[in-house]
Amino acid sequence: MRDPRATEGYVDPMAGSSVRTRAASAFEALLPSLTPGATERLGRSEALAFLARLATSLLDIYEPLEVVYGKVELNDLVEVLLEAAGDRPVALRDLDRRREIDPRWYQRARQVGYVCYADRFAGSLRAVADNLDYLDELGVTYLHLMPLLEPRPGENDGGYAVRDYRAVDPRLGTMDDLSELAGRLRERSMSLCVDLVLNHTAKEHPWAESWRAGDPAYADFYMSFPDREMPDAYERTIVPVFPDRAPGSFTEFDGKWVWTTFWSYQWDLNWASPNVFRAMLETILWLANRGVDVFRLDAVPFLWKRLGTTCLNEPEVHRIVQALHALVRVAAPGVIFKAEAIVAPDDLVPYLGGHDRYRPECELAYHNQLMVMLWSSLATRDARLMAQSLARMKPIPAEASWVSYVRGHDDIGWAVSAEDAAAVGWDWWNHRNFLNAFFSGRFDGSYAQGALFQQNPVTGDARISGSAASLCGITADPASWPDGVRRLLLLHAVAFAYGGIPLIYMGDELAMRNDLSYRDDPALAGDNRWMHRPHMDWTAAGRRHDPATLEGQVFAGLRELVAARKDLLALRGGGETAVVGVDNGHVFAWRRRHPRSGTFIGLANFSEQEQTVEAAAIGHYGWLETALSSDGPLVVREGRAHLPGLGFVWLIER
Ligand code: GLC
Ligand code: GLC
């Protein structure tokens, strides 16, 4: 086991032939007993498939584990996999088989996600199952239910402080309800995404309690220090996540300083321990067998700590995820991973396996940069920074996809690099300050109704809370609706056509505004992210078919995006997204190509006034047809394409 406090840098041993040889001989040593054992537990044909998967992913398992932990207990791990494969219900094995035949299922253009809290959406898991028609109507194929495992009582960071990974939050139902819901989703070809909080547990988790009690089996599960010397040393380079209400990354318990990156009741797991790795592997497989299709790897960049760094995105993080991924897919090949890595663009692509050499890691990752740039462009009416920063991003591996979104349950942190800002003549710090002022409504003339989140008392930096509709300026006053709705749909029109799985965040389909009721609940009052985690307003939803209402307009607009997307092969995951240079800074233009389809071009005008771009820049527009737009077919006059204020167009080569 490696000492997590090790200060030496990371040395990639380069997967030489020696690793290959060690992996192969470990596997061969196992085979004589493995083959009959697997056949007995899985039946002949499943056993063959299991062994074939193990053999083909052997190096993806072996190499990263050897790098991180020094040695690989293959025997042990295979036992865990075999056990999970044996327990895998038949319905899930059938799904595995389909997905092995259609391995890029998650890249299909029909994929559209919906994100909600089970209780705030419907009350309970059973009630969610009873409301699937609503999701069907929207065209949803992928449901991300916010944290639903049993959390600690009281404050629990919206469920991100888990006390029991094998139980459902009793307020929401039971594990059987979850499996039942997963089954109902499968009947409709919808997949289920659930959070896997792997950086930390609640301090009340039995692992943490055993660790505190001195149980040797858990002695290396968490990290603590006897005094402030090491915490101070680490904190010199760590950027605090919650500087306002939970400053620092350590908390004192029983006279020791425990590593707590987030809230004081969330204790970071020590991933330098192979026991933690194994425990989490078992957890994932167990949940996969309950019907979870997609694991959202919560706060994954934080897993590995190294003195003198920000303790984010360390190379070991990637190795750990690669090994978990390879192992999980031996026993549950239908399961995929989604990275929640809210980090700079250069640090993000590696979570999708984009390294010097491709290594399977997560199939999906949130496109945080796109999300941040959508809001930045809206505030400035200027898309140049967006074009600049997105154009600079490295391409992602063909197997991977973005998950694109406009809004989620977290705050918006202004990931603007100094380099990108300078390229368009701006100062990054001023720009961040401007965005905070604009979206918190402090900037003169701003329409936005958000609030500052976690203002850092030292640096003055902050992030933004607020629902998408409120940030778009939609208020109770109908006069705010025409522009507000155009803004909201404009942002979604880009997110829905950037390639990958677009997510609809519950309530945004109805333009739901900030919900300030959280202030009355002491367990929530200290965290204003709750203002954009509303309770579903089913009365408002009842107006969704009436085009004269706010809800009707937004709901219909999103449904159009979904419907148009399904037929556009170019919008599948995989393929390439490129920024197209245009001669008008208010307009963002992008192109999608897929090997099996024609070119797609999207245009989005972030200003309230009509704008034009040179038509030649968007290609042979004579071949391009309007597939969808905010205002009818694209008008081209005298060589210039005309875009109404806050308008968008999706063009396709026919
Ligand atoms: C993730 C969640 C966030 C939570 C944090 C700690 O980033 O999205 O809501 O506070 O992890 O678990
Ligand atoms: C930061 C972290 C992210 C976390 C969020 C909580 O953005 O990078 O992981 O969820 O803060 O608000």
XYZ file of C-alpha atoms and ligand atoms in Angstrom:
678
model
C 0.000 0.000 0.000
C 1.183 3.493 -0.774
C 1.382 6.156 1.835
C -1.145 8.790 0.807
C 1.147 11.392 2.221
C 3.867 10.405 -0.210
C 5.376 13.562 -1.603
C 7.180 12.055 -4.548
C 5.762 12.771 -7.972
C 3.902 10.293 -10.064
C 5.931 8.010 -12.305
C 4.083 6.263 -15.077
C 5.952 3.006 -15.506
C 4.848 2.733 -19.162
C 2.965 -0.462 -19.689
C 5.962 -2.397 -20.809
C 5.888 -5.999 -21.874
C 6.739 -6.955 -18.306
C 3.302 -5.883 -17.009
C 1.725 -7.798 -19.823
C 3.689 -10.888 -18.865
C 2.847 -10.591 -15.188
C -0.840 -10.115 -15.976
C -0.879 -13.063 -18.350
C 0.841 -15.395 -15.937
C -1.430 -14.363 -13.059
C -4.392 -15.124 -15.301
C -2.997 -18.449 -16.452
C -2.348 -19.498 -12.895
C -6.015 -18.838 -12.156
C -7.523 -20.532 -15.159
C -7.444 -24.206 -14.167
C -9.673 -23.607 -11.155
C -11.539 -20.629 -12.608
C -13.003 -22.373 -15.632
C -14.839 -25.152 -13.779
C -15.802 -22.761 -10.943
C -17.288 -20.249 -13.359
C -19.117 -22.916 -15.332
C -20.660 -24.262 -12.192
C -21.831 -20.834 -11.023
C -22.820 -19.237 -14.298
C -23.591 -22.065 -16.674
C -21.462 -22.869 -19.691
C -22.343 -20.035 -22.007
C -22.295 -17.259 -19.358
C -19.012 -18.619 -18.041
C -17.466 -18.484 -21.491
C -18.583 -14.892 -21.885
C -17.270 -14.008 -18.413
C -13.870 -15.535 -19.108
C -13.656 -13.882 -22.512
C -14.405 -10.483 -20.970
C -11.859 -11.065 -18.245
C -9.212 -12.124 -20.717
C -9.750 -9.148 -23.024
C -9.732 -6.573 -20.237
C -6.964 -8.162 -18.255
C -4.411 -5.484 -18.965
C -6.906 -2.686 -18.289
C -7.396 -4.219 -14.851
C -3.895 -5.256 -14.072
C -1.804 -2.353 -15.177
C -3.513 0.511 -13.322
C -3.821 -1.545 -10.136
C -0.178 -2.420 -10.207
C 0.747 1.230 -10.634
C -1.449 2.412 -7.778
C -1.200 -0.434 -5.277
C 2.100 -2.052 -6.171
C 0.596 -5.492 -6.417
C -2.595 -7.014 -7.744
C -4.627 -9.615 -5.893
C -6.194 -10.937 -9.079
C -7.484 -14.035 -7.396
C -9.402 -12.021 -4.856
C -10.841 -9.589 -7.344
C -11.960 -12.310 -9.711
C -13.750 -13.931 -6.816
C -15.662 -10.676 -6.234
C -16.561 -10.506 -9.927
C -17.670 -14.088 -10.113
C -19.891 -13.661 -7.134
C -21.511 -10.580 -8.669
C -21.894 -12.237 -12.063
C -23.560 -15.200 -10.364
C -26.025 -12.923 -8.575
C -26.888 -10.900 -11.647
C -30.615 -11.233 -12.374
C -31.636 -12.720 -15.691
C -33.274 -9.520 -16.934
C -29.996 -7.690 -16.461
C -28.022 -10.420 -18.176
C -30.346 -10.043 -21.149
C -29.669 -6.323 -21.129
C -25.916 -6.990 -20.933
C -26.175 -9.173 -23.982
C -28.060 -6.520 -25.963
C -25.542 -3.888 -24.975
C -22.599 -6.078 -25.892
C -24.149 -6.299 -29.356
C -24.914 -2.565 -29.370
C -21.998 -1.260 -27.301
C -22.557 2.394 -28.212
C -26.167 2.400 -27.049
C -25.558 5.494 -24.961
C -24.483 7.454 -28.036
C -27.751 7.182 -29.912
C -29.445 10.403 -30.994
C -32.616 9.297 -29.209
C -30.883 9.622 -25.836
C -32.264 12.447 -23.728
C -31.762 12.665 -19.994
C -33.889 13.984 -17.151
C -32.501 14.812 -13.733
C -34.631 14.999 -10.611
C -34.896 14.349 -6.915
C -37.315 11.454 -6.451
C -39.047 13.158 -3.526
C -39.233 16.589 -5.110
C -40.455 15.157 -8.414
C -43.034 12.688 -7.218
C -42.667 11.899 -3.503
C -41.122 8.434 -3.554
C -39.516 5.888 -5.868
C -42.870 4.206 -6.380
C -44.444 7.506 -7.277
C -41.634 8.137 -9.767
C -42.501 4.807 -11.367
C -46.097 5.990 -11.653
C -45.088 9.188 -13.408
C -43.063 7.734 -16.248
C -45.667 8.793 -18.809
C -44.689 12.383 -18.161
C -41.062 11.555 -18.956
C -42.087 9.574 -22.018
C -44.027 12.535 -23.245
C -40.908 14.684 -22.985
C -38.938 12.041 -24.880
C -36.709 11.075 -21.962
C -34.631 7.881 -22.263
C -32.255 8.313 -19.353
C -33.283 9.139 -15.817
C -30.798 10.464 -13.303
C -32.317 10.299 -9.851
C -30.434 12.484 -7.437
C -28.892 10.821 -4.342
C -31.278 8.195 -3.057
C -29.168 5.946 -0.852
C -29.579 6.173 2.878
C -27.917 9.382 4.050
C -26.954 10.475 7.535
C -29.825 12.071 9.401
C -30.041 15.849 9.506
C -27.748 17.796 7.233
C -26.517 15.519 4.475
C -25.563 17.684 1.486
C -28.593 16.659 -0.514
C -27.865 12.985 0.065
C -24.149 13.184 -0.765
C -23.293 12.009 2.754
C -24.166 8.316 2.516
C -24.566 6.166 5.608
C -25.517 2.949 3.850
C -24.801 2.200 0.182
C -27.022 -0.857 0.289
C -30.186 0.796 1.515
C -32.493 3.368 0.006
C -33.291 6.518 1.930
C -36.351 5.330 3.877
C -38.169 8.556 2.974
C -38.054 7.433 -0.664
C -38.761 3.732 -0.336
C -36.806 0.511 -0.319
C -34.184 -1.264 -2.399
C -36.972 -3.391 -3.851
C -38.730 -0.236 -4.981
C -35.540 0.816 -6.716
C -35.209 -2.518 -8.537
C -38.865 -2.356 -9.440
C -38.448 1.151 -10.838
C -35.372 0.057 -12.799
C -37.458 -2.724 -14.314
C -40.247 -0.336 -15.266
C -37.675 1.929 -16.910
C -36.197 -0.990 -18.868
C -39.641 -1.827 -20.238
C -39.621 1.652 -21.772
C -35.987 1.446 -22.928
C -34.988 4.045 -20.383
C -31.824 3.731 -18.356
C -31.285 4.592 -14.715
C -28.410 6.730 -13.484
C -27.589 6.847 -9.785
C -24.936 8.743 -7.870
C -21.971 6.855 -6.574
C -20.405 8.983 -3.873
C -16.941 7.522 -3.802
C -14.763 10.311 -2.480
C -16.318 10.256 0.968
C -18.896 8.668 3.220
C -20.971 10.152 5.993
C -19.076 10.120 9.242
C -21.846 7.840 10.526
C -21.139 5.170 7.904
C -20.197 1.847 9.576
C -16.756 2.001 7.929
C -16.152 5.347 9.599
C -17.505 4.151 12.933
C -15.305 1.049 12.829
C -12.313 3.203 11.918
C -12.992 5.495 14.865
C -13.394 2.518 17.157
C -9.944 1.280 16.117
C -11.104 -1.835 14.249
C -7.956 -2.998 12.401
C -9.987 -4.102 9.374
C -10.802 -0.419 8.750
C -7.579 1.154 9.994
C -6.652 2.484 6.555
C -10.117 3.590 5.344
C -9.806 7.284 6.235
C -7.023 9.807 6.668
C -6.200 11.750 9.815
C -3.305 13.614 11.385
C -2.438 14.121 15.059
C -1.845 17.860 14.730
C -2.127 20.722 12.242
C 1.304 20.306 10.683
C 0.277 18.189 7.686
C -3.184 19.722 7.250
C -1.562 23.148 7.071
C 0.962 21.857 4.574
C -1.757 20.409 2.354
C -3.998 23.430 2.627
C -1.283 25.646 1.213
C -2.151 24.336 -2.264
C -5.723 23.062 -1.928
C -8.514 25.326 -3.181
C -11.366 25.033 -0.651
C -14.725 23.859 -2.057
C -16.919 25.569 0.503
C -14.747 28.473 1.695
C -17.658 30.311 3.202
C -19.333 27.760 5.464
C -16.854 24.855 5.559
C -13.400 26.376 5.144
C -10.365 24.128 4.974
C -10.178 20.435 4.110
C -9.782 18.940 7.597
C -11.985 18.715 10.650
C -11.039 17.915 14.230
C -12.582 14.772 15.711
C -11.421 12.966 18.865
C -8.296 15.144 18.883
C -7.356 14.138 15.321
C -7.628 16.084 12.072
C -9.710 14.064 9.659
C -9.662 14.726 5.922
C -13.005 16.351 4.986
C -12.841 18.017 1.575
C -16.534 18.962 1.567
C -18.677 19.367 4.686
C -17.269 18.333 8.061
C -19.603 15.317 8.194
C -18.306 13.969 4.846
C -15.136 12.003 5.520
C -12.824 11.404 2.589
C -12.027 7.770 1.915
C -8.378 6.810 1.658
C -8.099 5.494 -1.884
C -4.465 4.630 -1.305
C -5.854 1.591 0.481
C -6.643 -1.460 -1.654
C -9.290 -2.303 0.940
C -11.198 0.853 0.052
C -10.883 -0.019 -3.618
C -12.266 -3.466 -3.015
C -15.093 -2.275 -0.783
C -16.189 0.246 -3.387
C -15.958 -2.321 -6.179
C -18.288 -4.586 -4.234
C -20.635 -1.663 -3.637
C -20.836 -0.794 -7.329
C -21.471 -4.373 -8.382
C -24.111 -4.827 -5.756
C -25.963 -1.709 -6.926
C -25.513 -2.690 -10.571
C -27.336 -5.920 -9.801
C -30.247 -3.878 -8.457
C -30.655 -2.364 -11.917
C -28.464 0.748 -11.982
C -27.209 1.294 -15.553
C -25.119 4.424 -15.169
C -23.001 5.381 -12.178
C -22.392 9.074 -11.755
C -18.968 9.208 -10.141
C -19.471 12.056 -7.733
C -16.591 14.470 -7.131
C -14.208 11.975 -8.723
C -11.276 14.387 -9.260
C -10.734 14.546 -5.489
C -9.924 10.862 -4.868
C -6.161 11.096 -4.649
C -4.198 13.400 -2.377
C -0.657 14.548 -3.017
C 1.236 17.144 -1.023
C 2.081 20.291 -2.934
C -0.818 19.913 -5.386
C -4.461 20.957 -5.459
C -5.280 17.282 -4.756
C -7.386 17.231 -7.896
C -7.033 15.160 -11.072
C -3.921 13.349 -9.848
C -2.847 10.547 -12.232
C -3.852 7.882 -9.702
C -7.475 9.048 -9.928
C -7.549 7.991 -13.555
C -5.860 4.671 -12.846
C -8.366 3.889 -10.125
C -11.338 4.690 -12.343
C -9.865 2.701 -15.224
C -9.450 -0.348 -13.006
C -12.938 -0.023 -11.503
C -14.416 0.373 -14.957
C -12.668 -2.655 -16.409
C -13.590 -4.827 -13.426
C -17.223 -3.773 -13.280
C -17.713 -4.491 -16.951
C -16.506 -8.053 -16.586
C -19.396 -8.835 -14.260
C -21.930 -6.281 -15.536
C -21.027 -5.352 -19.114
C -24.154 -3.261 -19.607
C -23.045 -0.761 -16.970
C -21.328 2.519 -17.795
C -19.672 5.346 -15.854
C -20.255 9.076 -15.945
C -17.642 11.434 -14.517
C -18.666 14.400 -12.446
C -15.433 16.308 -12.889
C -16.060 20.020 -12.672
C -12.545 20.950 -13.682
C -10.679 22.913 -16.356
C -11.169 21.680 -19.951
C -7.665 20.232 -20.229
C -8.238 18.195 -17.097
C -11.691 17.031 -18.153
C -11.025 15.082 -21.344
C -8.833 12.480 -19.555
C -11.908 11.295 -17.609
C -13.278 10.134 -20.954
C -10.173 8.038 -21.517
C -8.438 10.745 -23.535
C -4.827 10.222 -22.508
C -1.713 9.979 -24.663
C -2.806 6.414 -25.199
C -6.553 5.808 -25.052
C -7.633 3.885 -21.977
C -11.273 3.113 -21.312
C -12.356 5.128 -18.301
C -15.777 6.818 -18.206
C -18.127 6.607 -21.174
C -19.726 9.906 -20.182
C -18.698 13.174 -18.559
C -20.490 16.431 -17.869
C -19.543 19.133 -20.343
C -19.019 21.766 -17.713
C -17.180 24.081 -20.079
C -20.090 24.226 -22.507
C -22.517 24.930 -19.665
C -20.402 27.751 -18.230
C -19.872 29.292 -21.650
C -23.588 29.247 -22.449
C -24.255 31.448 -19.432
C -21.222 33.621 -20.048
C -22.316 34.269 -23.647
C -25.841 35.052 -22.562
C -24.659 37.672 -20.078
C -22.209 39.350 -22.454
C -24.249 38.857 -25.654
C -20.893 37.809 -27.001
C -19.958 34.265 -28.025
C -16.286 34.832 -28.742
C -15.025 33.488 -25.425
C -17.224 30.436 -25.902
C -15.864 29.843 -29.400
C -12.320 30.361 -28.187
C -12.473 28.053 -25.192
C -14.441 25.269 -26.891
C -12.284 25.325 -30.008
C -9.227 24.779 -27.850
C -10.570 21.597 -26.237
C -8.996 18.324 -27.212
C -11.204 15.878 -29.091
C -12.696 13.069 -27.044
C -12.254 9.362 -27.819
C -14.771 7.903 -30.255
C -16.192 5.582 -27.584
C -17.028 8.443 -25.235
C -19.742 11.084 -25.140
C -20.451 14.331 -23.442
C -23.431 14.842 -21.246
C -24.483 18.386 -22.081
C -26.617 20.503 -19.820
C -27.811 23.986 -19.134
C -28.460 23.689 -15.431
C -28.015 21.134 -12.666
C -28.362 20.905 -8.922
C -25.009 22.564 -8.180
C -23.843 26.132 -8.362
C -22.223 27.478 -11.536
C -18.487 28.020 -11.060
C -16.904 30.286 -13.647
C -14.341 28.048 -15.284
C -12.782 30.751 -17.429
C -9.084 30.435 -18.095
C -6.861 33.506 -18.141
C -5.514 32.376 -21.479
C -8.928 32.154 -23.162
C -10.076 35.448 -21.696
C -6.892 37.151 -22.900
C -7.415 35.744 -26.392
C -10.613 37.787 -26.705
C -9.102 40.791 -24.961
C -10.631 40.289 -21.529
C -9.220 39.945 -18.055
C -10.381 36.621 -16.598
C -10.740 37.885 -13.060
C -12.822 40.881 -14.119
C -14.927 38.641 -16.283
C -15.654 36.264 -13.406
C -16.573 39.204 -11.223
C -18.815 40.515 -13.947
C -20.583 37.158 -14.286
C -21.157 36.978 -10.540
C -22.504 40.520 -10.511
C -24.668 39.883 -13.549
C -26.265 36.651 -12.426
C -26.804 37.792 -8.863
C -28.692 40.740 -10.338
C -26.225 43.317 -8.980
C -25.111 44.482 -12.370
C -26.990 47.481 -13.642
C -29.541 46.411 -16.229
C -29.202 42.705 -15.518
C -32.352 40.625 -15.865
C -30.953 37.661 -13.914
C -32.425 36.613 -10.562
C -29.684 34.397 -9.113
C -27.618 34.606 -5.915
C -23.959 34.353 -4.974
C -22.891 30.964 -3.628
C -19.938 30.490 -1.259
C -18.261 33.822 -1.631
C -14.625 33.347 -0.620
C -13.952 35.930 2.079
C -10.272 36.033 1.163
C -10.367 36.266 -2.622
C -13.880 37.633 -3.136
C -14.473 34.894 -5.691
C -17.909 33.267 -5.775
C -20.188 30.985 -7.754
C -23.844 31.317 -8.728
C -27.064 29.673 -7.608
C -30.467 30.083 -9.242
C -32.828 28.184 -11.506
C -32.313 28.359 -15.257
C -35.544 30.281 -15.751
C -34.651 32.800 -13.054
C -31.145 33.233 -14.451
C -32.779 33.844 -17.857
C -34.814 36.660 -16.333
C -38.180 34.918 -16.189
C -40.214 36.391 -13.327
C -43.877 36.335 -12.336
C -44.384 39.293 -14.660
C -45.497 38.089 -18.114
C -43.586 40.985 -19.684
C -40.400 39.074 -18.837
C -41.504 35.933 -20.645
C -40.899 36.533 -24.353
C -37.157 37.199 -24.007
C -36.789 34.872 -21.032
C -38.277 31.947 -22.925
C -36.118 32.654 -25.965
C -33.022 32.646 -23.765
C -33.983 29.403 -22.069
C -34.670 27.663 -25.381
C -31.554 29.107 -26.997
C -29.342 27.565 -24.317
C -31.092 24.218 -24.642
C -30.853 24.356 -28.434
C -27.063 24.442 -28.157
C -26.881 21.824 -25.403
C -29.178 19.485 -27.344
C -27.062 19.603 -30.477
C -23.524 19.567 -29.225
C -23.210 15.783 -29.533
C -23.843 13.400 -26.644
C -26.652 13.098 -24.131
C -28.505 16.329 -23.334
C -29.983 16.590 -19.855
C -33.155 18.347 -18.827
C -32.987 19.441 -15.220
C -36.340 18.973 -13.508
C -38.470 22.086 -13.643
C -36.596 23.694 -16.523
C -39.100 22.176 -18.968
C -41.724 24.300 -17.198
C -39.526 27.359 -16.626
C -39.768 26.886 -12.873
C -38.298 29.787 -10.963
C -36.223 29.927 -7.779
C -37.806 28.211 -4.804
C -36.941 30.002 -1.578
C -38.776 27.614 0.747
C -35.452 25.967 1.714
C -34.809 28.903 4.025
C -37.427 27.559 6.422
C -35.690 24.211 6.829
C -32.714 24.417 9.191
C -31.043 21.418 7.509
C -31.084 23.265 4.161
C -31.015 26.938 5.044
C -27.234 27.201 5.012
C -26.894 26.112 1.385
C -28.541 28.308 -1.235
C -28.134 25.662 -3.957
C -31.555 24.576 -2.700
C -33.076 27.609 -4.400
C -32.705 25.786 -7.712
C -33.865 22.404 -6.415
C -37.602 23.073 -6.477
C -40.544 20.818 -5.735
C -42.256 19.788 -8.943
C -45.200 22.034 -9.637
C -47.762 19.640 -11.082
C -50.300 22.426 -11.421
C -47.898 24.259 -13.683
C -47.235 20.974 -15.489
C -50.971 20.788 -16.127
C -50.614 23.877 -18.336
C -47.923 22.317 -20.522
C -50.228 21.706 -23.469
C -51.576 25.233 -23.541
C -49.454 27.313 -25.933
C -50.757 30.515 -24.366
C -48.934 29.752 -21.114
C -45.316 30.075 -20.118
C -45.135 26.355 -19.369
C -46.755 25.483 -22.681
C -44.194 27.439 -24.645
C -41.151 26.045 -22.909
C -42.400 22.467 -22.787
C -43.299 22.510 -26.494
C -39.949 24.087 -27.324
C -38.053 21.325 -25.557
C -40.176 18.624 -27.140
C -39.331 20.018 -30.547
C -35.643 19.787 -29.740
C -36.069 16.170 -28.656
C -38.100 15.217 -31.705
C -35.750 16.866 -34.192
C -32.698 15.374 -32.501
C -33.898 11.793 -32.818
C -33.687 11.969 -36.615
C -30.322 13.676 -36.809
C -27.616 11.065 -36.923
C -25.003 13.815 -36.723
C -26.135 14.517 -33.170
C -25.230 11.056 -31.923
C -22.399 10.810 -29.466
C -19.013 10.051 -30.986
C -18.054 11.858 -34.165
C -16.660 15.350 -33.918
C -17.907 18.732 -32.800
C -16.067 21.705 -34.220
C -16.455 25.406 -33.644
C -17.088 27.280 -36.904
C -15.561 30.726 -37.209
C -18.094 33.403 -38.155
C -17.703 37.139 -38.717
C -20.047 38.213 -35.924
C -19.090 37.857 -32.276
C -22.705 37.676 -31.078
C -23.211 34.401 -32.911
C -21.908 30.980 -31.958
C -21.650 28.466 -34.793
C -20.727 24.826 -34.507
C -20.575 21.808 -36.723
C -21.183 18.126 -36.110
C -20.120 15.349 -38.365
C -20.755 11.719 -38.045
C -19.139 9.149 -40.298
C -22.542 7.936 -41.447
C -24.369 11.220 -41.919
C -24.136 14.590 -43.543
C -22.904 17.721 -41.866
C -24.906 19.483 -39.198
C -24.466 23.190 -38.502
C -25.897 25.023 -35.542
C -26.146 28.800 -35.154
C -27.070 30.626 -31.962
C -27.471 34.377 -31.610
C -26.798 35.512 -28.042
C -27.866 39.108 -28.526
C -31.385 40.513 -28.357
C -30.949 42.135 -31.788
C -30.993 40.524 -35.188
C -27.499 39.524 -36.339
C -26.104 38.358 -39.645
C -23.159 36.165 -40.549
C -21.467 35.607 -43.853
C -23.255 32.598 -45.299
C -20.115 31.263 -46.963
C -18.639 30.640 -43.515
C -21.279 28.061 -42.701
C -20.493 26.127 -45.816
C -22.467 25.425 -48.920
C -25.666 26.739 -47.469
C -27.470 25.774 -50.665
C -27.199 22.185 -49.474
C -28.223 22.925 -45.953
C -31.801 22.777 -44.918
C -33.310 24.090 -41.707
C -34.077 21.068 -39.544
C -35.299 23.170 -36.621
C -35.140 26.787 -35.593
C -36.640 29.361 -33.295
C -38.168 31.390 -36.167
C -38.745 29.388 -39.329
C -36.333 28.578 -42.150
C -33.010 30.402 -42.154
C -33.173 33.549 -44.253
C -30.163 34.222 -46.460
C -29.998 37.533 -48.320
C -27.086 38.899 -50.321
C -24.731 36.312 -48.990
C -25.630 36.831 -45.327
C -27.595 34.553 -43.030
C -30.020 36.437 -40.779
C -30.652 35.360 -37.217
C -33.378 37.014 -35.156
C -32.450 38.206 -31.663
C -31.920 35.264 -29.265
C -32.679 32.940 -32.190
C -31.151 29.613 -33.152
C -31.070 27.392 -36.233
C -30.175 23.743 -36.748
C -29.121 23.111 -40.331
C -28.568 19.772 -41.950
C -27.090 18.626 -45.212
C -29.800 16.710 -47.049
C -20.729 16.680 -5.966
C -22.177 17.061 -5.903
C -22.374 18.165 -4.922
C -21.831 17.748 -3.595
C -20.385 17.278 -3.700
C -19.969 16.522 -2.492
O -19.929 17.536 -6.652
O -22.636 17.396 -7.182
O -23.735 18.510 -4.836
O -21.891 18.828 -2.720
O -20.194 16.380 -4.743
O -20.465 15.202 -2.512
C -17.009 22.331 -6.905
C -16.523 20.950 -7.054
C -17.648 20.046 -7.355
C -18.718 20.244 -6.299
C -19.156 21.644 -6.214
C -20.123 21.787 -5.081
O -17.448 22.831 -8.125
O -15.563 20.857 -8.079
O -17.226 18.737 -7.363
O -19.833 19.541 -6.594
O -18.052 22.427 -5.974
O -20.866 22.956 -5.216
